[in-house]
PDB file of C-alpha atoms and ligand atoms in Angstrom:
ATOM      1  CA  UNK I   1     103.523 -40.388 -48.648  1.00 55.00           C
ATOM      2  CA  UNK I   2     102.119 -36.600 -49.288  1.00 60.00           C
ATOM      3  CA  UNK I   3     101.148 -37.868 -52.841  1.00 59.00           C
ATOM      4  CA  UNK I   4      99.457 -40.754 -51.641  1.00 69.00           C
ATOM      5  CA  UNK I   5      97.501 -38.775 -49.153  1.00 68.00           C
ATOM      6  CA  UNK I   6      96.193 -36.333 -51.790  1.00 64.00           C
ATOM      7  CA  UNK I   7      95.166 -39.035 -54.239  1.00 70.00           C
ATOM      8  CA  UNK I   8      93.350 -40.606 -51.140  1.00 71.00           C
ATOM      9  CA  UNK I   9      91.685 -37.104 -50.589  1.00 63.00           C
ATOM     10  CA  UNK I  10      90.851 -36.838 -54.437  1.00 66.00           C
ATOM     11  CA  UNK I  11      89.302 -40.054 -54.351  1.00 71.00           C
ATOM     12  CA  UNK I  12      87.246 -39.743 -50.959  1.00 71.00           C
ATOM     13  CA  UNK I  13      86.645 -36.127 -51.155  1.00 70.00           C
ATOM     14  CA  UNK I  14      83.440 -35.826 -53.345  1.00 68.00           C
ATOM     15  CA  UNK I  15      82.025 -38.816 -50.878  1.00 70.00           C
ATOM     16  CA  UNK I  16      82.688 -36.870 -47.826  1.00 66.00           C
ATOM     17  CA  UNK I  17      81.338 -33.599 -49.488  1.00 70.00           C
ATOM     18  CA  UNK I  18      78.128 -35.509 -50.494  1.00 64.00           C
ATOM     19  CA  UNK I  19      77.945 -37.104 -46.986  1.00 76.00           C
ATOM     20  CA  UNK I  20      78.020 -33.708 -45.541  1.00 69.00           C
ATOM     21  CA  UNK I  21      75.324 -32.292 -47.917  1.00 72.00           C
ATOM     22  CA  UNK I  22      73.263 -35.370 -47.229  1.00 73.00           C
ATOM     23  CA  UNK I  23      73.748 -34.996 -43.445  1.00 76.00           C
ATOM     24  CA  UNK I  24      72.470 -31.176 -44.002  1.00 75.00           C
ATOM     25  CA  UNK I  25      69.680 -32.139 -45.995  1.00 54.00           C
ATOM     26  CA  UNK I  26      68.517 -34.708 -43.227  1.00 66.00           C
ATOM     27  CA  UNK I  27      68.861 -31.989 -40.672  1.00 70.00           C
ATOM     28  CA  UNK I  28      67.086 -29.536 -42.820  1.00 71.00           C
ATOM     29  CA  UNK I  29      64.306 -32.420 -43.379  1.00 56.00           C
ATOM     30  CA  UNK I  30      64.086 -32.869 -39.385  1.00 61.00           C
ATOM     31  CA  UNK I  31      63.624 -29.142 -38.934  1.00 69.00           C
ATOM     32  CA  UNK I  32      61.086 -28.673 -41.515  1.00 63.00           C
ATOM     33  CA  UNK I  33      59.156 -31.689 -40.096  1.00 68.00           C
ATOM     34  CA  UNK I  34      59.487 -30.341 -36.536  1.00 64.00           C
ATOM     35  CA  UNK I  35      58.167 -26.971 -37.873  1.00 69.00           C
ATOM     36  CA  UNK I  36      55.256 -28.522 -39.507  1.00 64.00           C
ATOM     37  CA  UNK I  37      54.433 -30.304 -36.374  1.00 64.00           C
ATOM     38  CA  UNK I  38      54.764 -26.996 -34.370  1.00 63.00           C
ATOM     39  CA  UNK I  39      52.506 -25.460 -36.963  1.00 53.00           C
ATOM     40  CA  UNK I  40      50.017 -28.198 -36.665  1.00 61.00           C
ATOM     41  CA  UNK I  41      49.837 -27.882 -32.917  1.00 56.00           C
ATOM     42  CA  UNK I  42      49.384 -24.083 -33.584  1.00 53.00           C
ATOM     43  CA  UNK I  43      46.586 -24.632 -35.714  1.00 57.00           C
ATOM     44  CA  UNK I  44      44.888 -27.131 -33.292  1.00 56.00           C
ATOM     45  CA  UNK I  45      45.256 -24.461 -30.558  1.00 56.00           C
ATOM     46  CA  UNK I  46      43.926 -21.811 -33.094  1.00 48.00           C
ATOM     47  CA  UNK I  47      40.984 -24.220 -33.616  1.00 46.00           C
ATOM     48  CA  UNK I  48      40.251 -24.449 -29.936  1.00 52.00           C
ATOM     49  CA  UNK I  49      40.282 -20.816 -29.410  1.00 47.00           C
ATOM     50  CA  UNK I  50      37.914 -20.506 -32.045  1.00 47.00           C
ATOM     51  CA  UNK I  51      35.619 -23.189 -30.570  1.00 44.00           C
ATOM     52  CA  UNK I  52      35.993 -21.286 -27.234  1.00 55.00           C
ATOM     53  CA  UNK I  53      35.280 -17.894 -29.113  1.00 59.00           C
ATOM     54  CA  UNK I  54      32.249 -19.203 -30.580  1.00 56.00           C
ATOM     55  CA  UNK I  55      31.259 -20.639 -27.241  1.00 53.00           C
ATOM     56  CA  UNK I  56      31.799 -17.426 -25.866  1.00 53.00           C
ATOM     57  CA  UNK I  57      29.790 -15.510 -28.610  1.00 53.00           C
ATOM     58  CA  UNK I  58      26.890 -17.886 -27.848  1.00 60.00           C
ATOM     59  CA  UNK I  59      26.913 -17.370 -24.052  1.00 58.00           C
ATOM     60  CA  UNK I  60      27.155 -13.357 -24.988  1.00 50.00           C
ATOM     61  CA  UNK I  61      24.356 -13.728 -27.173  1.00 59.00           C
ATOM     62  CA  UNK I  62      22.217 -15.759 -24.456  1.00 59.00           C
ATOM     63  CA  UNK I  63      23.272 -13.017 -22.051  1.00 49.00           C
ATOM     64  CA  UNK I  64      21.949 -10.433 -24.463  1.00 64.00           C
ATOM     65  CA  UNK I  65      18.568 -12.113 -24.564  1.00 62.00           C
ATOM     66  CA  UNK I  66      18.221 -12.286 -20.917  1.00 63.00           C
ATOM     67  CA  UNK I  67      19.257  -8.836 -20.774  1.00 55.00           C
ATOM     68  CA  UNK I  68      16.250  -8.209 -23.315  1.00 64.00           C
ATOM     69  CA  UNK I  69      13.906 -10.148 -21.534  1.00 66.00           C
ATOM     70  CA  UNK I  70      14.797  -8.483 -18.172  1.00 55.00           C
ATOM     71  CA  UNK I  71      14.538  -5.317 -19.728  1.00 60.00           C
ATOM     72  CA  UNK I  72      11.208  -6.024 -21.064  1.00 61.00           C
ATOM     73  CA  UNK I  73       9.925  -7.469 -17.505  1.00 57.00           C
ATOM     74  CA  UNK I  74      11.149  -4.302 -16.089  1.00 51.00           C
ATOM     75  CA  UNK I  75       9.400  -2.129 -18.930  1.00 49.00           C
ATOM     76  CA  UNK I  76       6.152  -4.118 -17.760  1.00 52.00           C
ATOM     77  CA  UNK I  77       6.651  -3.535 -13.945  1.00 42.00           C
ATOM     78  CA  UNK I  78       7.431   0.186 -14.614  1.00 45.00           C
ATOM     79  CA  UNK I  79       4.340   0.330 -16.723  1.00 45.00           C
ATOM     80  CA  UNK I  80       2.461  -1.153 -13.664  1.00 43.00           C
ATOM     81  CA  UNK I  81       4.264   1.260 -11.433  1.00 37.00           C
ATOM     82  CA  UNK I  82       3.425   4.362 -13.256  1.00 37.00           C
ATOM     83  CA  UNK I  83      -0.358   3.124 -13.024  1.00 36.00           C
ATOM     84  CA  UNK I  84      -0.099   2.842  -9.321  1.00 36.00           C
ATOM     85  CA  UNK I  85       1.543   6.325  -9.321  1.00 34.00           C
ATOM     86  CA  UNK I  86      -1.401   7.610 -11.226  1.00 34.00           C
ATOM     87  CA  UNK I  87      -3.255   6.766  -7.970  1.00 34.00           C
ATOM     88  CA  UNK I  88      -6.181   5.061  -6.637  1.00 35.00           C
ATOM     89  CA  UNK I  89      -7.919   8.488  -6.626  1.00 38.00           C
ATOM     90  CA  UNK I  90      -7.704   8.925 -10.316  1.00 39.00           C
ATOM     91  CA  UNK I  91      -9.242   5.562 -10.735  1.00 36.00           C
ATOM     92  CA  UNK I  92     -11.949   6.348  -8.275  1.00 39.00           C
ATOM     93  CA  UNK I  93     -12.642   9.818 -10.087  1.00 40.00           C
ATOM     94  CA  UNK I  94     -12.886   8.025 -13.481  1.00 41.00           C
ATOM     95  CA  UNK I  95     -15.273   5.566 -11.972  1.00 40.00           C
ATOM     96  CA  UNK I  96     -17.189   8.419 -10.671  1.00 41.00           C
ATOM     97  CA  UNK I  97     -17.131  10.291 -13.931  1.00 43.00           C
ATOM     98  CA  UNK I  98     -18.471   7.667 -16.005  1.00 39.00           C
ATOM     99  CA  UNK I  99     -22.124   8.265 -16.946  1.00 37.00           C
ATOM    100  CA  UNK I 100     -23.199   4.407 -16.233  1.00 39.00           C
ATOM    101  CA  UNK I 101     -26.053   4.270 -14.041  1.00 44.00           C
ATOM    102  CA  UNK I 102     -25.390   3.900 -10.252  1.00 48.00           C
ATOM    103  CA  UNK I 103     -21.809   5.141 -10.805  1.00 50.00           C
ATOM    104  CA  UNK I 104     -22.752   8.841  -9.728  1.00 61.00           C
ATOM    105  CA  UNK I 105     -20.857  10.237  -6.943  1.00 65.00           C
ATOM    106  CA  UNK I 106     -23.214  10.441  -3.713  1.00 71.00           C
ATOM    107  CA  UNK I 107     -25.158  13.962  -3.083  1.00 85.00           C
ATOM    108  CA  UNK I 108     -23.448  14.134   0.469  1.00 95.00           C
ATOM    109  CA  UNK I 109     -20.747  12.620   2.188  1.00 97.00           C
ATOM    110  CA  UNK I 110     -20.680  12.741   5.938  1.00 98.00           C
ATOM    111  CA  UNK I 111     -17.267  12.295   7.745  1.00 98.00           C
ATOM    112  CA  UNK I 112     -17.715  10.598  11.072  1.00 98.00           C
ATOM    113  CA  UNK I 113     -15.272  10.107  13.832  1.00 98.00           C
ATOM    114  CA  UNK I 114     -15.545   7.688  16.625  1.00 98.00           C
ATOM    115  CA  UNK I 115     -13.896   7.110  20.015  1.00 98.00           C
ATOM    116  CA  UNK I 116     -12.581  10.653  20.530  1.00 98.00           C
ATOM    117  CA  UNK I 117     -11.514  13.034  21.924  1.00 98.00           C
ATOM    118  CA  UNK I 118      -8.040  11.883  21.709  1.00 98.00           C
ATOM    119  CA  UNK I 119      -4.513  13.661  21.010  1.00 98.00           C
ATOM    120  CA  UNK I 120      -5.645  13.843  17.414  1.00 98.00           C
ATOM    121  CA  UNK I 121      -8.962  15.742  17.743  1.00 98.00           C
ATOM    122  CA  UNK I 122      -7.123  19.149  17.504  1.00 98.00           C
ATOM    123  CA  UNK I 123      -5.217  18.018  14.519  1.00 98.00           C
ATOM    124  CA  UNK I 124      -8.689  16.893  12.814  1.00 98.00           C
ATOM    125  CA  UNK I 125     -10.398  19.910  13.514  1.00 98.00           C
ATOM    126  CA  UNK I 126      -7.542  22.125  12.143  1.00 98.00           C
ATOM    127  CA  UNK I 127      -7.993  20.051   8.857  1.00 98.00           C
ATOM    128  CA  UNK I 128     -11.955  20.461   8.653  1.00 98.00           C
ATOM    129  CA  UNK I 129     -11.501  23.970   9.465  1.00 98.00           C
ATOM    130  CA  UNK I 130      -8.906  24.486   6.680  1.00 98.00           C
ATOM    131  CA  UNK I 131     -10.972  22.955   3.942  1.00 98.00           C
ATOM    132  CA  UNK I 132     -14.185  24.663   5.627  1.00 98.00           C
ATOM    133  CA  UNK I 133     -15.993  21.299   6.097  1.00 98.00           C
ATOM    134  CA  UNK I 134     -18.217  20.241   8.959  1.00 98.00           C
ATOM    135  CA  UNK I 135     -17.646  16.868  10.590  1.00 98.00           C
ATOM    136  CA  UNK I 136     -19.586  14.552  13.041  1.00 98.00           C
ATOM    137  CA  UNK I 137     -17.828  13.304  16.267  1.00 98.00           C
ATOM    138  CA  UNK I 138     -18.914  10.506  18.006  1.00 98.00           C
ATOM    139  CA  UNK I 139     -17.459  10.814  21.540  1.00 98.00           C
ATOM    140  CA  UNK I 140     -16.867   8.843  24.201  1.00 98.00           C
ATOM    141  CA  UNK I 141     -16.262   9.970  27.933  1.00 98.00           C
ATOM    142  CA  UNK I 142     -13.126  11.212  29.483  1.00 98.00           C
ATOM    143  CA  UNK I 143     -12.120  12.591  32.782  1.00 98.00           C
ATOM    144  CA  UNK I 144      -9.039  14.428  31.299  1.00 98.00           C
ATOM    145  CA  UNK I 145      -9.998  18.237  31.543  1.00 97.00           C
ATOM    146  CA  UNK I 146      -7.831  19.204  28.366  1.00 97.00           C
ATOM    147  CA  UNK I 147      -9.748  16.449  26.344  1.00 98.00           C
ATOM    148  CA  UNK I 148     -12.898  17.412  27.640  1.00 98.00           C
ATOM    149  CA  UNK I 149     -12.330  21.007  26.020  1.00 98.00           C
ATOM    150  CA  UNK I 150     -12.516  19.362  22.721  1.00 98.00           C
ATOM    151  CA  UNK I 151     -16.184  18.736  23.319  1.00 98.00           C
ATOM    152  CA  UNK I 152     -16.815  22.418  23.328  1.00 98.00           C
ATOM    153  CA  UNK I 153     -14.484  23.042  20.479  1.00 98.00           C
ATOM    154  CA  UNK I 154     -16.259  20.568  18.352  1.00 98.00           C
ATOM    155  CA  UNK I 155     -19.623  22.208  18.945  1.00 98.00           C
ATOM    156  CA  UNK I 156     -18.250  25.933  18.639  1.00 98.00           C
ATOM    157  CA  UNK I 157     -16.519  25.168  15.217  1.00 98.00           C
ATOM    158  CA  UNK I 158     -19.752  24.086  13.736  1.00 98.00           C
ATOM    159  CA  UNK I 159     -19.610  20.265  13.957  1.00 98.00           C
ATOM    160  CA  UNK I 160     -21.889  17.991  15.164  1.00 98.00           C
ATOM    161  CA  UNK I 161     -21.323  16.363  18.413  1.00 98.00           C
ATOM    162  CA  UNK I 162     -22.648  12.710  18.948  1.00 98.00           C
ATOM    163  CA  UNK I 163     -22.584  10.206  21.673  1.00 98.00           C
ATOM    164  CA  UNK I 164     -20.715   6.939  21.473  1.00 98.00           C
ATOM    165  CA  UNK I 165     -21.474   5.738  25.107  1.00 98.00           C
ATOM    166  CA  UNK I 166     -19.441   6.815  28.153  1.00 98.00           C
ATOM    167  CA  UNK I 167     -17.325   3.613  28.740  1.00 98.00           C
ATOM    168  CA  UNK I 168     -17.234   2.017  25.367  1.00 98.00           C
ATOM    169  CA  UNK I 169     -17.005  -1.080  26.943  1.00 98.00           C
ATOM    170  CA  UNK I 170     -19.241  -3.586  25.443  1.00 96.00           C
ATOM    171  CA  UNK I 171     -19.746  -5.998  28.193  1.00 96.00           C
ATOM    172  CA  UNK I 172     -21.078  -3.372  30.407  1.00 97.00           C
ATOM    173  CA  UNK I 173     -23.006  -1.309  28.222  1.00 97.00           C
ATOM    174  CA  UNK I 174     -24.792  -4.288  26.579  1.00 97.00           C
ATOM    175  CA  UNK I 175     -25.103  -6.418  29.737  1.00 97.00           C
ATOM    176  CA  UNK I 176     -28.543  -4.991  30.594  1.00 97.00           C
ATOM    177  CA  UNK I 177     -31.059  -1.925  29.913  1.00 98.00           C
ATOM    178  CA  UNK I 178     -30.072  -0.574  33.173  1.00 98.00           C
ATOM    179  CA  UNK I 179     -26.405  -0.561  32.387  1.00 98.00           C
ATOM    180  CA  UNK I 180     -26.919   1.096  29.116  1.00 98.00           C
ATOM    181  CA  UNK I 181     -29.263   3.515  30.440  1.00 98.00           C
ATOM    182  CA  UNK I 182     -26.602   4.528  33.330  1.00 98.00           C
ATOM    183  CA  UNK I 183     -23.934   4.851  30.619  1.00 98.00           C
ATOM    184  CA  UNK I 184     -26.337   6.947  28.533  1.00 98.00           C
ATOM    185  CA  UNK I 185     -27.264   9.133  31.594  1.00 98.00           C
ATOM    186  CA  UNK I 186     -23.405   9.601  32.229  1.00 98.00           C
ATOM    187  CA  UNK I 187     -22.266  10.690  28.873  1.00 98.00           C
ATOM    188  CA  UNK I 188     -25.399  12.911  28.285  1.00 98.00           C
ATOM    189  CA  UNK I 189     -24.523  14.553  31.723  1.00 98.00           C
ATOM    190  CA  UNK I 190     -20.850  15.130  31.144  1.00 98.00           C
ATOM    191  CA  UNK I 191     -21.675  16.786  27.571  1.00 98.00           C
ATOM    192  CA  UNK I 192     -24.717  18.851  28.743  1.00 98.00           C
ATOM    193  CA  UNK I 193     -21.954  19.970  31.558  1.00 98.00           C
ATOM    194  CA  UNK I 194     -19.258  21.208  29.189  1.00 98.00           C
ATOM    195  CA  UNK I 195     -21.523  22.345  26.053  1.00 98.00           C
ATOM    196  CA  UNK I 196     -24.871  23.098  27.766  1.00 98.00           C
ATOM    197  CA  UNK I 197     -26.933  20.451  25.665  1.00 98.00           C
ATOM    198  CA  UNK I 198     -27.332  16.790  25.236  1.00 98.00           C
ATOM    199  CA  UNK I 199     -26.799  15.418  21.750  1.00 98.00           C
ATOM    200  CA  UNK I 200     -29.595  13.969  19.834  1.00 98.00           C
ATOM    201  CA  UNK I 201     -27.414  11.382  17.834  1.00 98.00           C
ATOM    202  CA  UNK I 202     -25.928   8.296  18.900  1.00 98.00           C
ATOM    203  CA  UNK I 203     -23.792   5.391  17.724  1.00 98.00           C
ATOM    204  CA  UNK I 204     -23.797   2.103  19.358  1.00 98.00           C
ATOM    205  CA  UNK I 205     -20.222   1.016  20.143  1.00 98.00           C
ATOM    206  CA  UNK I 206     -19.488  -1.740  17.405  1.00 96.00           C
ATOM    207  CA  UNK I 207     -22.485  -0.563  15.554  1.00 97.00           C
ATOM    208  CA  UNK I 208     -26.209  -1.429  15.748  1.00 97.00           C
ATOM    209  CA  UNK I 209     -25.326  -4.680  14.025  1.00 94.00           C
ATOM    210  CA  UNK I 210     -22.865  -5.907  16.819  1.00 94.00           C
ATOM    211  CA  UNK I 211     -22.741  -9.371  17.780  1.00 91.00           C
ATOM    212  CA  UNK I 212     -21.630  -9.029  21.489  1.00 93.00           C
ATOM    213  CA  UNK I 213     -24.772  -7.487  23.042  1.00 95.00           C
ATOM    214  CA  UNK I 214     -26.437 -10.273  25.306  1.00 87.00           C
ATOM    215  CA  UNK I 215     -29.694  -8.622  24.773  1.00 95.00           C
ATOM    216  CA  UNK I 216     -31.645  -7.623  21.468  1.00 96.00           C
ATOM    217  CA  UNK I 217     -30.450  -4.389  20.197  1.00 97.00           C
ATOM    218  CA  UNK I 218     -34.210  -3.244  20.161  1.00 97.00           C
ATOM    219  CA  UNK I 219     -34.182  -2.918  23.898  1.00 97.00           C
ATOM    220  CA  UNK I 220     -31.502  -0.216  23.475  1.00 98.00           C
ATOM    221  CA  UNK I 221     -33.111   1.310  20.557  1.00 98.00           C
ATOM    222  CA  UNK I 222     -36.247   1.702  22.633  1.00 98.00           C
ATOM    223  CA  UNK I 223     -34.428   3.737  25.316  1.00 98.00           C
ATOM    224  CA  UNK I 224     -32.925   6.258  22.506  1.00 98.00           C
ATOM    225  CA  UNK I 225     -36.456   6.442  21.094  1.00 98.00           C
ATOM    226  CA  UNK I 226     -37.936   7.527  24.265  1.00 98.00           C
ATOM    227  CA  UNK I 227     -35.387  10.460  24.700  1.00 98.00           C
ATOM    228  CA  UNK I 228     -35.669  11.323  20.919  1.00 98.00           C
ATOM    229  CA  UNK I 229     -32.343  10.300  20.176  1.00 98.00           C
ATOM    230  CA  UNK I 230     -31.345   8.849  16.753  1.00 98.00           C
ATOM    231  CA  UNK I 231     -28.730   6.432  15.985  1.00 98.00           C
ATOM    232  CA  UNK I 232     -26.521   6.163  12.895  1.00 98.00           C
ATOM    233  CA  UNK I 233     -24.253   3.410  11.667  1.00 98.00           C
ATOM    234  CA  UNK I 234     -22.142   3.855   8.790  1.00 97.00           C
ATOM    235  CA  UNK I 235     -22.118   2.585   4.923  1.00 96.00           C
ATOM    236  CA  UNK I 236     -18.413   3.277   4.323  1.00 96.00           C
ATOM    237  CA  UNK I 237     -15.492   2.053   6.351  1.00 96.00           C
ATOM    238  CA  UNK I 238     -11.989   3.787   6.340  1.00 97.00           C
ATOM    239  CA  UNK I 239     -10.684   0.520   7.918  1.00 96.00           C
ATOM    240  CA  UNK I 240      -8.402   2.628  10.356  1.00 96.00           C
ATOM    241  CA  UNK I 241      -9.768   0.386  13.607  1.00 92.00           C
ATOM    242  CA  UNK I 242      -7.264  -2.425  12.660  1.00 90.00           C
ATOM    243  CA  UNK I 243      -4.034  -3.212  14.353  1.00 87.00           C
ATOM    244  CA  UNK I 244      -1.431  -2.483  13.245  1.00 90.00           C
ATOM    245  CA  UNK I 245      -2.363   0.880  12.027  1.00 92.00           C
ATOM    246  CA  UNK I 246      -3.127   0.966   8.363  1.00 95.00           C
ATOM    247  CA  UNK I 247      -1.074   3.073   6.115  1.00 97.00           C
ATOM    248  CA  UNK I 248      -2.639   6.382   4.962  1.00 98.00           C
ATOM    249  CA  UNK I 249      -2.809   5.221   1.360  1.00 97.00           C
ATOM    250  CA  UNK I 250      -5.004   2.566   2.293  1.00 97.00           C
ATOM    251  CA  UNK I 251      -7.275   4.528   4.359  1.00 98.00           C
ATOM    252  CA  UNK I 252      -7.629   6.943   1.506  1.00 98.00           C
ATOM    253  CA  UNK I 253      -8.582   4.173  -0.914  1.00 97.00           C
ATOM    254  CA  UNK I 254     -11.052   2.527   1.563  1.00 96.00           C
ATOM    255  CA  UNK I 255     -12.857   5.764   2.192  1.00 97.00           C
ATOM    256  CA  UNK I 256     -12.986   6.678  -1.466  1.00 96.00           C
ATOM    257  CA  UNK I 257     -13.776   3.463  -3.495  1.00 92.00           C
ATOM    258  CA  UNK I 258     -17.060   2.597  -2.424  1.00 84.00           C
ATOM    259  CA  UNK I 259     -18.596   6.022  -2.123  1.00 87.00           C
ATOM    260  CA  UNK I 260     -20.419   6.010  -5.457  1.00 84.00           C
ATOM    261  CA  UNK I 261     -22.224   3.153  -4.249  1.00 86.00           C
ATOM    262  CA  UNK I 262     -24.461   5.254  -2.038  1.00 91.00           C
ATOM    263  CA  UNK I 263     -26.756   8.509  -2.603  1.00 90.00           C
ATOM    264  CA  UNK I 264     -25.492   9.483   0.779  1.00 94.00           C
ATOM    265  CA  UNK I 265     -21.984   7.989   2.205  1.00 96.00           C
ATOM    266  CA  UNK I 266     -21.397   8.052   5.782  1.00 97.00           C
ATOM    267  CA  UNK I 267     -17.556   7.139   6.359  1.00 98.00           C
ATOM    268  CA  UNK I 268     -16.531   5.681   9.426  1.00 98.00           C
ATOM    269  CA  UNK I 269     -13.160   6.951  10.795  1.00 98.00           C
ATOM    270  CA  UNK I 270     -11.538   6.874  14.208  1.00 98.00           C
ATOM    271  CA  UNK I 271     -10.242   9.525  16.573  1.00 98.00           C
ATOM    272  CA  UNK I 272      -7.943   7.907  18.701  1.00 97.00           C
ATOM    273  CA  UNK I 273      -4.368   8.968  19.781  1.00 96.00           C
ATOM    274  CA  UNK I 274      -2.759   5.933  17.912  1.00 95.00           C
ATOM    275  CA  UNK I 275      -4.298   6.462  14.586  1.00 96.00           C
ATOM    276  CA  UNK I 276      -2.055   9.264  13.069  1.00 97.00           C
ATOM    277  CA  UNK I 277      -2.372   7.738   9.497  1.00 97.00           C
ATOM    278  CA  UNK I 278      -6.248   8.806   9.639  1.00 98.00           C
ATOM    279  CA  UNK I 279      -5.005  12.398  10.300  1.00 98.00           C
ATOM    280  CA  UNK I 280      -2.352  11.792   7.566  1.00 98.00           C
ATOM    281  CA  UNK I 281      -5.095  10.578   5.188  1.00 98.00           C
ATOM    282  CA  UNK I 282      -7.846  13.206   5.839  1.00 98.00           C
ATOM    283  CA  UNK I 283      -6.668  16.095   3.672  1.00 98.00           C
ATOM    284  CA  UNK I 284      -6.453  13.812   0.341  1.00 98.00           C
ATOM    285  CA  UNK I 285      -9.848  12.367   1.029  1.00 98.00           C
ATOM    286  CA  UNK I 286     -11.357  15.658   1.501  1.00 98.00           C
ATOM    287  CA  UNK I 287      -9.682  17.267  -1.483  1.00 98.00           C
ATOM    288  CA  UNK I 288     -10.860  14.059  -3.590  1.00 97.00           C
ATOM    289  CA  UNK I 289     -14.634  14.587  -2.530  1.00 96.00           C
ATOM    290  CA  UNK I 290     -14.291  18.369  -3.085  1.00 95.00           C
ATOM    291  CA  UNK I 291     -13.039  18.015  -6.627  1.00 94.00           C
ATOM    292  CA  UNK I 292     -15.957  16.128  -7.523  1.00 90.00           C
ATOM    293  CA  UNK I 293     -18.233  18.629  -6.308  1.00 90.00           C
ATOM    294  CA  UNK I 294     -19.784  16.534  -3.330  1.00 93.00           C
ATOM    295  CA  UNK I 295     -21.043  18.328  -0.231  1.00 95.00           C
ATOM    296  CA  UNK I 296     -19.386  17.115   2.744  1.00 97.00           C
ATOM    297  CA  UNK I 297     -22.019  17.644   5.369  1.00 97.00           C
ATOM    298  CA  UNK I 298     -22.904  17.613   9.091  1.00 98.00           C
ATOM    299  CA  UNK I 299     -25.659  15.340   9.961  1.00 98.00           C
ATOM    300  CA  UNK I 300     -29.061  17.223  10.118  1.00 96.00           C
ATOM    301  CA  UNK I 301     -32.788  15.964  10.170  1.00 94.00           C
ATOM    302  CA  UNK I 302     -32.652  15.513   6.470  1.00 93.00           C
ATOM    303  CA  UNK I 303     -29.770  13.167   6.616  1.00 95.00           C
ATOM    304  CA  UNK I 304     -31.006   9.480   5.445  1.00 94.00           C
ATOM    305  CA  UNK I 305     -30.956   7.104   8.766  1.00 94.00           C
ATOM    306  CA  UNK I 306     -28.298   5.035   7.827  1.00 95.00           C
ATOM    307  CA  UNK I 307     -28.805   2.126  10.384  1.00 96.00           C
ATOM    308  CA  UNK I 308     -27.586  -1.417  10.209  1.00 95.00           C
ATOM    309  CA  UNK I 309     -30.055  -2.831  12.475  1.00 87.00           C
ATOM    310  CA  UNK I 310     -33.543  -3.292  10.984  1.00 70.00           C
ATOM    311  CA  UNK I 311     -36.717  -5.408  12.355  1.00 57.00           C
ATOM    312  CA  UNK I 312     -35.772  -8.400  10.004  1.00 53.00           C
ATOM    313  CA  UNK I 313     -32.540  -8.524  11.910  1.00 51.00           C
TER     314      UNK I 313
HETATM  315 ZN1  LIG F   1     -16.196   2.864  18.942  1.00 66.80          ZN
END
């Protein structure tokens, strides 16, 4: 029985061994196939990653070029800003220094202040004193004793006190010759009372070219002529009459940019309590004019009569 079993073992042993080896080979083959698949999947994933990476690189480079564009745009803006920083003054000065005909600065500049006295009159006078220049104040009437003192200070400090009506109310002043005369009498009497004399210079409210007068301006000019009073308008506008208030930079620009158009320039400013940017702008304007060797002058008999109204109006 044992011999018989041994025989059987010897007979089937190699087959069993072969089968076992075969099974192992199959298992190995299956395992290798599965590893291969995993490797393929991994390769595919790496491929995706590479594609994504390329996409990312593309995005980064397009971002880079956007940054470049932005940077050059910023550069251009910065250039423009630096030009602005140099200031309108230098632009004006360059224009003034040019030797081209008609580009010379005027011989004289007259600073004229309308509608005072106001809370700013003392500040304006202080600035004029600091720069040793004389201005021209076209004043209106006031009943405030403190403000009335300004008429006297204007005269005492060597400036020219001029009239600009008592009421500054267009409807009243220009309604008739009598109304105009009454208003003129009132401001004349007040200024004579405070300063001792009646000014010989007048500026019509709204200028001699105003469009509100119901009568021809010749009617009122005649009254002034009879009294030996000369009227003056202006040829340069600081632009400070506007509401809301103009920033100082703009007032500076307005006051200086047209100066070289005229042999004698008369700048119109406003001396009103709410016109603080005019006070702020004044030192820069005076400095710019003085740096160019121009005289800032008080109006006198030699001043060109800058008048808007002509007989052809
Ligand atoms: Zn006025």
